Amino acid sequence: MRKLLLAAVVCACVLGAGAAWAAYPEQPITLICPWQAGGGTDAVARIVATLMQKELGVPVNVVNRTGGNGVIGHQAIISAKPDGYTIGIGSAELAMLHWMGLTDFTAKDFNPVAGVNLDLAAITVRTDGPWADYKALEAAIKANPGKLTASGTAAGGCWHLALAMWLTAAGFKADDVRWIPSEGAAPAQQELMSGGIDMVTVSVPEVAALVDAGKTKILAYMSEVRSTKYPEVPTLKELGIPVSTGTWRGIFAPMGVPGDIMKLLEATVSKVVKEKDFIDFMNSRGLGINYLPSKEFGALVVKSDEEFGVAMKAAGLTK
């Protein structure tokens, strides 16, 4: 009798543990976005969260944790309780911040779930500005080194690095256009429209709304090929400047999240990127779909960390 009772208790414990796992997720999930609402990272975060919610059956709430040049939000992702209920969307900046001496964490401190997006940089100005094309802008920079200004993200962020890479490839100094830090593409474009800065070097999707409204125009892409959304705009490579750069975005979790939960999250994101709603949303905004499973995405993040370090040292952006 005693043995039967012990067996029953053990069985109940095993079943209970299985039931506890089977219940995940049983409460809302928070998805942290390190950048302000209205930018490209926020847009990707919200469509992913909406479709994850549909797949998982619980609310997935986007929380914008901005500030500190992206440090606050990215730190919040890796510092969260590793129970699967707080995850986040990381952008390429997470592989740059430590090179600037802003953080102790590196790309290796993030737990990659899956990559979802890749976008290349573009040089965008106001339509009513003085530059009809890229060559006119280049001439203005040459005639007025250090006078023109640009923005799009934090100091040392991906779009700042894009500016530096473009300028050095074009034969200028990295600071021949002064960088004005911002908390993302949306506030930077507000500053552009108000006349506070001369250009932004963010991605095509982030400027599409104002371009479509006729308020801004793209002078050139920092890519190997032209954008299908605005095919009339040339690439820097076509203009004799060999540079191609941009940003990636993906879902991360804190270190220590149980393997089964990580696999479920990865499988969920894998389903999300195949859904028509996701594809239509990304295509309508010119956002590049680039799904990478956990292992491959992690390798991209670490590789980016190494490559950004080399480029940032060359541009004098490291500390």
mmCIF file of C-alpha atoms in Angstrom:
data_model
loop_
_atom_site.group_PDB
_atom_site.id
_atom_site.type_symbol
_atom_site.label_atom_id
_atom_site.label_comp_id
_atom_site.label_asym_id
_atom_site.label_seq_id
_atom_site.Cartn_x
_atom_site.Cartn_y
_atom_site.Cartn_z
ATOM 1 C CA MET A 1 0.000 0.000 0.000
ATOM 2 C CA ARG A 2 2.827 2.354 0.943
ATOM 3 C CA LYS A 3 4.565 1.689 -2.403
ATOM 4 C CA LEU A 4 1.344 2.312 -4.304
ATOM 5 C CA LEU A 5 0.834 5.590 -2.464
ATOM 6 C CA LEU A 6 4.421 6.684 -3.240
ATOM 7 C CA ALA A 7 3.984 5.793 -6.897
ATOM 8 C CA ALA A 8 0.769 7.790 -7.021
ATOM 9 C CA VAL A 9 2.492 10.844 -5.523
ATOM 10 C CA VAL A 10 5.407 10.620 -7.987
ATOM 11 C CA CYS A 11 2.991 10.259 -10.892
ATOM 12 C CA ALA A 12 1.001 13.252 -9.716
ATOM 13 C CA CYS A 13 4.173 15.356 -9.466
ATOM 14 C CA VAL A 14 5.271 14.396 -12.982
ATOM 15 C CA LEU A 15 1.852 15.116 -14.417
ATOM 16 C CA GLY A 16 1.692 18.359 -12.518
ATOM 17 C CA ALA A 17 5.035 19.469 -13.910
ATOM 18 C CA GLY A 18 3.889 18.568 -17.407
ATOM 19 C CA ALA A 19 0.669 20.470 -16.870
ATOM 20 C CA ALA A 20 2.603 23.508 -15.659
ATOM 21 C CA TRP A 21 4.719 23.514 -18.836
ATOM 22 C CA ALA A 22 1.694 22.815 -21.016
ATOM 23 C CA ALA A 23 0.074 25.940 -19.591
ATOM 24 C CA TYR A 24 2.785 28.279 -20.897
ATOM 25 C CA PRO A 25 1.935 30.939 -21.683
ATOM 26 C CA GLU A 26 -0.833 31.467 -19.160
ATOM 27 C CA GLN A 27 -0.421 35.213 -18.669
ATOM 28 C CA PRO A 28 0.319 38.243 -20.871
ATOM 29 C CA ILE A 29 3.772 38.559 -22.457
ATOM 30 C CA THR A 30 5.645 41.866 -22.556
ATOM 31 C CA LEU A 31 7.679 42.677 -25.662
ATOM 32 C CA ILE A 32 10.136 45.506 -24.960
ATOM 33 C CA CYS A 33 11.013 47.948 -27.756
ATOM 34 C CA PRO A 34 14.093 50.120 -27.061
ATOM 35 C CA TRP A 35 12.982 52.851 -29.461
ATOM 36 C CA GLN A 36 10.104 55.326 -29.678
ATOM 37 C CA ALA A 37 6.703 54.610 -31.185
ATOM 38 C CA GLY A 38 6.487 55.446 -34.874
ATOM 39 C CA GLY A 39 9.927 54.230 -35.924
ATOM 40 C CA GLY A 40 10.843 51.134 -37.880
ATOM 41 C CA THR A 41 11.714 48.981 -34.869
ATOM 42 C CA ASP A 42 8.439 49.895 -33.179
ATOM 43 C CA ALA A 43 6.467 49.052 -36.336
ATOM 44 C CA VAL A 44 8.083 45.622 -36.618
ATOM 45 C CA ALA A 45 7.580 44.992 -32.901
ATOM 46 C CA ARG A 46 3.862 45.723 -33.104
ATOM 47 C CA ILE A 47 3.056 43.504 -36.074
ATOM 48 C CA VAL A 48 5.088 40.650 -34.562
ATOM 49 C CA ALA A 49 3.366 41.107 -31.192
ATOM 50 C CA THR A 50 -0.089 41.161 -32.778
ATOM 51 C CA LEU A 51 0.494 37.904 -34.636
ATOM 52 C CA MET A 52 2.279 36.207 -31.718
ATOM 53 C CA GLN A 53 -0.765 36.997 -29.605
ATOM 54 C CA LYS A 54 -2.937 35.257 -32.172
ATOM 55 C CA GLU A 55 -0.680 32.177 -32.149
ATOM 56 C CA LEU A 56 -0.145 31.936 -28.387
ATOM 57 C CA GLY A 57 -3.629 32.875 -27.196
ATOM 58 C CA VAL A 58 -2.482 35.493 -24.654
ATOM 59 C CA PRO A 59 -1.895 39.256 -24.981
ATOM 60 C CA VAL A 60 1.557 40.250 -26.215
ATOM 61 C CA ASN A 61 2.020 43.890 -25.227
ATOM 62 C CA VAL A 62 4.650 46.173 -26.740
ATOM 63 C CA VAL A 63 6.270 48.454 -24.160
ATOM 64 C CA ASN A 64 8.558 51.224 -25.420
ATOM 65 C CA ARG A 65 11.513 51.534 -23.022
ATOM 66 C CA THR A 66 13.400 54.417 -24.594
ATOM 67 C CA GLY A 67 16.343 56.493 -23.472
ATOM 68 C CA GLY A 68 20.074 56.263 -23.024
ATOM 69 C CA ASN A 69 20.727 55.918 -26.756
ATOM 70 C CA GLY A 70 18.952 52.565 -26.779
ATOM 71 C CA VAL A 71 20.754 51.335 -23.660
ATOM 72 C CA ILE A 72 17.696 51.341 -21.381
ATOM 73 C CA GLY A 73 15.520 49.145 -23.581
ATOM 74 C CA HIS A 74 18.212 46.674 -24.546
ATOM 75 C CA GLN A 75 19.352 46.395 -20.925
ATOM 76 C CA ALA A 76 15.747 45.780 -19.878
ATOM 77 C CA ILE A 77 15.545 42.806 -22.239
ATOM 78 C CA ILE A 78 18.586 41.000 -20.867
ATOM 79 C CA SER A 79 17.797 41.932 -17.251
ATOM 80 C CA ALA A 80 14.229 40.591 -17.309
ATOM 81 C CA LYS A 81 13.153 37.544 -15.323
ATOM 82 C CA PRO A 82 13.978 34.495 -17.491
ATOM 83 C CA ASP A 83 10.497 32.990 -17.444
ATOM 84 C CA GLY A 84 9.449 33.736 -21.018
ATOM 85 C CA TYR A 85 7.011 36.466 -20.036
ATOM 86 C CA THR A 86 9.331 39.351 -20.902
ATOM 87 C CA ILE A 87 11.053 39.321 -24.272
ATOM 88 C CA GLY A 88 12.076 42.113 -26.613
ATOM 89 C CA ILE A 89 12.921 43.281 -30.071
ATOM 90 C CA GLY A 90 16.572 44.159 -30.530
ATOM 91 C CA SER A 91 18.086 46.249 -33.297
ATOM 92 C CA ALA A 92 21.614 46.429 -34.658
ATOM 93 C CA GLU A 93 22.494 49.058 -32.052
ATOM 94 C CA LEU A 94 22.831 46.359 -29.395
ATOM 95 C CA ALA A 95 26.014 45.252 -31.174
ATOM 96 C CA MET A 96 27.383 48.819 -31.153
ATOM 97 C CA LEU A 97 26.701 50.241 -27.704
ATOM 98 C CA HIS A 98 29.613 48.615 -25.910
ATOM 99 C CA TRP A 99 32.038 49.867 -28.552
ATOM 100 C CA MET A 100 31.060 53.391 -27.481
ATOM 101 C CA GLY A 101 31.658 52.577 -23.841
ATOM 102 C CA LEU A 102 27.969 52.943 -22.993
ATOM 103 C CA THR A 103 27.347 49.423 -21.707
ATOM 104 C CA ASP A 104 29.022 46.395 -20.223
ATOM 105 C CA PHE A 105 26.890 44.009 -22.280
ATOM 106 C CA THR A 106 27.810 42.771 -25.749
ATOM 107 C CA ALA A 107 25.986 40.820 -28.431
ATOM 108 C CA LYS A 108 26.892 37.592 -26.645
ATOM 109 C CA ASP A 109 24.731 38.560 -23.647
ATOM 110 C CA PHE A 110 21.500 38.352 -25.655
ATOM 111 C CA ASN A 111 19.482 35.160 -26.073
ATOM 112 C CA PRO A 112 18.370 35.118 -29.747
ATOM 113 C CA VAL A 113 14.888 33.825 -30.533
ATOM 114 C CA ALA A 114 14.751 34.662 -34.256
ATOM 115 C CA GLY A 115 15.610 37.364 -36.763
ATOM 116 C CA VAL A 116 12.733 38.929 -38.694
ATOM 117 C CA ASN A 117 13.928 41.972 -40.628
ATOM 118 C CA LEU A 118 16.807 43.549 -42.567
ATOM 119 C CA ASP A 119 16.732 47.096 -43.960
ATOM 120 C CA LEU A 120 19.321 49.202 -45.739
ATOM 121 C CA ALA A 121 20.027 52.895 -45.186
ATOM 122 C CA ALA A 122 18.961 55.789 -47.395
ATOM 123 C CA ILE A 123 19.914 59.479 -47.563
ATOM 124 C CA THR A 124 16.735 61.534 -47.223
ATOM 125 C CA VAL A 125 16.189 65.320 -47.295
ATOM 126 C CA ARG A 126 13.229 67.706 -47.387
ATOM 127 C CA THR A 127 11.620 68.093 -50.800
ATOM 128 C CA ASP A 128 11.757 71.882 -50.466
ATOM 129 C CA GLY A 129 15.461 71.764 -49.576
ATOM 130 C CA PRO A 130 18.290 73.118 -51.755
ATOM 131 C CA TRP A 131 19.543 69.785 -53.135
ATOM 132 C CA ALA A 132 17.966 68.391 -56.276
ATOM 133 C CA ASP A 133 20.067 65.224 -56.279
ATOM 134 C CA TYR A 134 22.881 63.422 -54.491
ATOM 135 C CA LYS A 135 25.662 65.210 -56.373
ATOM 136 C CA ALA A 136 24.301 68.580 -55.224
ATOM 137 C CA LEU A 137 24.312 67.395 -51.613
ATOM 138 C CA GLU A 138 27.843 66.054 -51.954
ATOM 139 C CA ALA A 139 28.994 69.411 -53.332
ATOM 140 C CA ALA A 140 27.388 71.200 -50.377
ATOM 141 C CA ILE A 141 29.214 68.940 -47.903
ATOM 142 C CA LYS A 142 32.512 69.571 -49.690
ATOM 143 C CA ALA A 143 31.962 73.328 -49.645
ATOM 144 C CA ASN A 144 30.811 73.396 -46.014
ATOM 145 C CA PRO A 145 32.553 70.652 -44.004
ATOM 146 C CA GLY A 146 31.045 70.281 -40.543
ATOM 147 C CA LYS A 147 28.139 72.639 -41.257
ATOM 148 C CA LEU A 148 25.406 70.232 -42.368
ATOM 149 C CA THR A 149 23.631 67.986 -39.853
ATOM 150 C CA ALA A 150 22.030 64.535 -39.863
ATOM 151 C CA SER A 151 20.123 62.311 -37.456
ATOM 152 C CA GLY A 152 18.139 59.093 -37.187
ATOM 153 C CA THR A 153 19.169 57.345 -33.992
ATOM 154 C CA ALA A 154 21.478 57.634 -30.989
ATOM 155 C CA ALA A 155 25.106 58.688 -31.254
ATOM 156 C CA GLY A 156 27.030 55.688 -32.533
ATOM 157 C CA GLY A 157 23.844 53.868 -33.556
ATOM 158 C CA CYS A 158 23.321 52.064 -36.840
ATOM 159 C CA TRP A 159 22.219 55.134 -38.797
ATOM 160 C CA HIS A 160 25.066 57.215 -37.355
ATOM 161 C CA LEU A 161 27.447 54.476 -38.459
ATOM 162 C CA ALA A 162 25.754 54.500 -41.882
ATOM 163 C CA LEU A 163 26.502 58.220 -42.171
ATOM 164 C CA ALA A 164 30.131 57.711 -41.171
ATOM 165 C CA MET A 165 30.589 54.805 -43.571
ATOM 166 C CA TRP A 166 29.064 56.797 -46.435
ATOM 167 C CA LEU A 167 31.177 59.897 -45.785
ATOM 168 C CA THR A 168 34.470 58.037 -45.446
ATOM 169 C CA ALA A 169 33.743 55.955 -48.558
ATOM 170 C CA ALA A 170 33.009 59.186 -50.438
ATOM 171 C CA GLY A 171 36.348 60.690 -49.402
ATOM 172 C CA PHE A 172 35.094 62.923 -46.583
ATOM 173 C CA LYS A 173 35.858 62.873 -42.882
ATOM 174 C CA ALA A 174 33.320 61.023 -40.728
ATOM 175 C CA ASP A 175 32.356 64.289 -39.006
ATOM 176 C CA ASP A 176 32.052 66.440 -42.138
ATOM 177 C CA VAL A 177 28.322 66.106 -41.483
ATOM 178 C CA ARG A 178 27.539 66.581 -37.778
ATOM 179 C CA TRP A 179 25.417 63.928 -36.095
ATOM 180 C CA ILE A 180 22.499 65.089 -33.908
ATOM 181 C CA PRO A 181 21.428 62.184 -31.627
ATOM 182 C CA SER A 182 17.761 61.215 -31.400
ATOM 183 C CA GLU A 183 15.684 58.432 -29.872
ATOM 184 C CA GLY A 184 14.814 56.984 -33.260
ATOM 185 C CA ALA A 185 13.743 57.645 -36.834
ATOM 186 C CA ALA A 186 10.368 59.204 -35.985
ATOM 187 C CA PRO A 187 11.658 62.103 -33.843
ATOM 188 C CA ALA A 188 14.553 62.595 -36.266
ATOM 189 C CA GLN A 189 12.130 63.094 -39.137
ATOM 190 C CA GLN A 190 10.128 65.562 -37.073
ATOM 191 C CA GLU A 191 13.343 67.509 -36.618
ATOM 192 C CA LEU A 192 14.014 67.253 -40.365
ATOM 193 C CA MET A 193 10.588 68.664 -41.188
ATOM 194 C CA SER A 194 11.017 71.525 -38.715
ATOM 195 C CA GLY A 195 14.329 72.489 -40.306
ATOM 196 C CA GLY A 196 16.413 71.537 -37.292
ATOM 197 C CA ILE A 197 18.587 69.131 -39.308
ATOM 198 C CA ASP A 198 19.473 68.754 -42.972
ATOM 199 C CA MET A 199 19.066 65.028 -43.579
ATOM 200 C CA VAL A 200 18.318 61.624 -42.099
ATOM 201 C CA THR A 201 20.168 58.411 -42.929
ATOM 202 C CA VAL A 202 17.531 55.929 -41.762
ATOM 203 C CA SER A 203 15.934 53.094 -43.723
ATOM 204 C CA VAL A 204 13.531 53.383 -46.640
ATOM 205 C CA PRO A 205 10.518 52.045 -44.672
ATOM 206 C CA GLU A 206 11.010 54.625 -41.951
ATOM 207 C CA VAL A 207 10.836 57.547 -44.397
ATOM 208 C CA ALA A 208 8.191 56.099 -46.738
ATOM 209 C CA ALA A 209 5.212 57.966 -45.270
ATOM 210 C CA LEU A 210 6.764 61.408 -45.711
ATOM 211 C CA VAL A 211 8.215 60.478 -49.108
ATOM 212 C CA ASP A 212 4.788 59.300 -50.285
ATOM 213 C CA ALA A 213 3.303 62.552 -48.982
ATOM 214 C CA GLY A 214 5.787 64.507 -51.077
ATOM 215 C CA LYS A 215 7.413 66.169 -48.076
ATOM 216 C CA THR A 216 10.771 64.414 -48.277
ATOM 217 C CA LYS A 217 12.799 62.716 -50.978
ATOM 218 C CA ILE A 218 15.478 60.028 -51.047
ATOM 219 C CA LEU A 219 18.679 61.036 -52.832
ATOM 220 C CA ALA A 220 20.483 57.674 -52.719
ATOM 221 C CA TYR A 221 20.454 54.192 -51.205
ATOM 222 C CA MET A 222 23.368 52.705 -49.281
ATOM 223 C CA SER A 223 22.891 49.332 -50.916
ATOM 224 C CA GLU A 224 23.946 47.080 -53.749
ATOM 225 C CA VAL A 225 20.592 47.297 -55.541
ATOM 226 C CA ARG A 226 17.811 49.832 -55.900
ATOM 227 C CA SER A 227 14.683 49.655 -53.768
ATOM 228 C CA THR A 228 11.630 48.158 -55.440
ATOM 229 C CA LYS A 229 9.503 50.801 -53.692
ATOM 230 C CA TYR A 230 11.329 53.781 -55.235
ATOM 231 C CA PRO A 231 13.237 52.286 -58.175
ATOM 232 C CA GLU A 232 14.071 55.683 -59.683
ATOM 233 C CA VAL A 233 16.491 56.462 -56.833
ATOM 234 C CA PRO A 234 20.133 55.471 -57.484
ATOM 235 C CA THR A 235 22.409 53.530 -55.159
ATOM 236 C CA LEU A 236 25.689 54.954 -53.867
ATOM 237 C CA LYS A 237 27.450 52.109 -55.652
ATOM 238 C CA GLU A 238 26.043 53.395 -58.967
ATOM 239 C CA LEU A 239 27.399 56.816 -58.041
ATOM 240 C CA GLY A 240 30.873 55.395 -57.507
ATOM 241 C CA ILE A 241 30.776 55.063 -53.719
ATOM 242 C CA PRO A 242 31.240 51.438 -52.565
ATOM 243 C CA VAL A 243 29.197 51.255 -49.368
ATOM 244 C CA SER A 244 26.274 49.069 -48.305
ATOM 245 C CA THR A 245 24.943 49.186 -44.778
ATOM 246 C CA GLY A 246 21.750 49.076 -42.738
ATOM 247 C CA THR A 247 20.118 47.442 -39.763
ATOM 248 C CA TRP A 248 18.623 44.142 -38.676
ATOM 249 C CA ARG A 249 15.928 43.466 -36.111
ATOM 250 C CA GLY A 250 14.927 40.340 -34.238
ATOM 251 C CA ILE A 251 13.359 38.897 -31.121
ATOM 252 C CA PHE A 252 15.461 38.229 -28.032
ATOM 253 C CA ALA A 253 14.903 36.789 -24.563
ATOM 254 C CA PRO A 254 16.980 36.987 -21.382
ATOM 255 C CA MET A 255 19.582 34.320 -20.772
ATOM 256 C CA GLY A 256 18.262 31.436 -18.700
ATOM 257 C CA VAL A 257 14.836 31.051 -20.291
ATOM 258 C CA PRO A 258 14.034 27.297 -20.307
ATOM 259 C CA GLY A 259 14.853 25.546 -23.564
ATOM 260 C CA ASP A 260 11.294 24.368 -24.186
ATOM 261 C CA ILE A 261 9.980 27.919 -23.894
ATOM 262 C CA MET A 262 12.697 29.203 -26.230
ATOM 263 C CA LYS A 263 11.740 26.565 -28.787
ATOM 264 C CA LEU A 264 8.079 27.540 -28.526
ATOM 265 C CA LEU A 265 8.902 31.223 -28.997
ATOM 266 C CA GLU A 266 11.127 30.435 -31.988
ATOM 267 C CA ALA A 267 8.429 28.242 -33.537
ATOM 268 C CA THR A 268 5.863 30.983 -32.983
ATOM 269 C CA VAL A 269 7.989 33.640 -34.702
ATOM 270 C CA SER A 270 8.629 31.172 -37.533
ATOM 271 C CA LYS A 271 4.855 30.956 -38.076
ATOM 272 C CA VAL A 272 4.370 34.707 -37.757
ATOM 273 C CA VAL A 273 6.788 35.590 -40.584
ATOM 274 C CA LYS A 274 4.924 33.268 -42.953
ATOM 275 C CA GLU A 275 1.500 34.776 -42.277
ATOM 276 C CA LYS A 276 -0.094 36.882 -44.985
ATOM 277 C CA ASP A 277 -0.781 39.722 -42.557
ATOM 278 C CA PHE A 278 2.909 39.960 -41.700
ATOM 279 C CA ILE A 279 4.056 39.766 -45.322
ATOM 280 C CA ASP A 280 1.494 42.365 -46.455
ATOM 281 C CA PHE A 281 2.391 44.698 -43.568
ATOM 282 C CA MET A 282 6.121 44.509 -44.239
ATOM 283 C CA ASN A 283 5.756 44.864 -48.005
ATOM 284 C CA SER A 284 3.387 47.819 -47.710
ATOM 285 C CA ARG A 285 6.038 49.698 -45.724
ATOM 286 C CA GLY A 286 9.022 48.494 -47.715
ATOM 287 C CA LEU A 287 10.375 46.592 -44.705
ATOM 288 C CA GLY A 288 12.642 43.713 -45.647
ATOM 289 C CA ILE A 289 11.603 40.277 -44.409
ATOM 290 C CA ASN A 290 14.628 38.277 -43.308
ATOM 291 C CA TYR A 291 13.726 35.341 -41.061
ATOM 292 C CA LEU A 292 16.610 33.611 -39.326
ATOM 293 C CA PRO A 293 16.161 30.814 -36.759
ATOM 294 C CA SER A 294 17.775 31.186 -33.351
ATOM 295 C CA LYS A 295 21.223 29.739 -34.115
ATOM 296 C CA GLU A 296 21.676 31.580 -37.404
ATOM 297 C CA PHE A 297 20.364 34.837 -35.982
ATOM 298 C CA GLY A 298 22.745 34.557 -33.048
ATOM 299 C CA ALA A 299 25.645 34.085 -35.459
ATOM 300 C CA LEU A 300 24.584 37.208 -37.401
ATOM 301 C CA VAL A 301 24.437 39.254 -34.196
ATOM 302 C CA VAL A 302 27.932 38.203 -33.094
ATOM 303 C CA LYS A 303 29.338 38.765 -36.597
ATOM 304 C CA SER A 304 27.751 42.230 -36.691
ATOM 305 C CA ASP A 305 29.334 43.051 -33.348
ATOM 306 C CA GLU A 306 32.764 42.259 -34.767
ATOM 307 C CA GLU A 307 32.212 44.106 -38.069
ATOM 308 C CA PHE A 308 30.702 47.179 -36.430
ATOM 309 C CA GLY A 309 33.698 47.352 -34.111
ATOM 310 C CA VAL A 310 36.086 47.528 -37.066
ATOM 311 C CA ALA A 311 33.997 50.167 -38.866
ATOM 312 C CA MET A 312 33.450 52.272 -35.739
ATOM 313 C CA LYS A 313 37.145 52.289 -34.896
ATOM 314 C CA ALA A 314 37.919 53.468 -38.424
ATOM 315 C CA ALA A 315 35.306 56.233 -38.082
ATOM 316 C CA GLY A 316 36.531 57.293 -34.627
ATOM 317 C CA LEU A 317 33.271 56.324 -32.906
ATOM 318 C CA THR A 318 34.720 53.991 -30.284
ATOM 319 C CA LYS A 319 35.846 54.682 -26.716
#
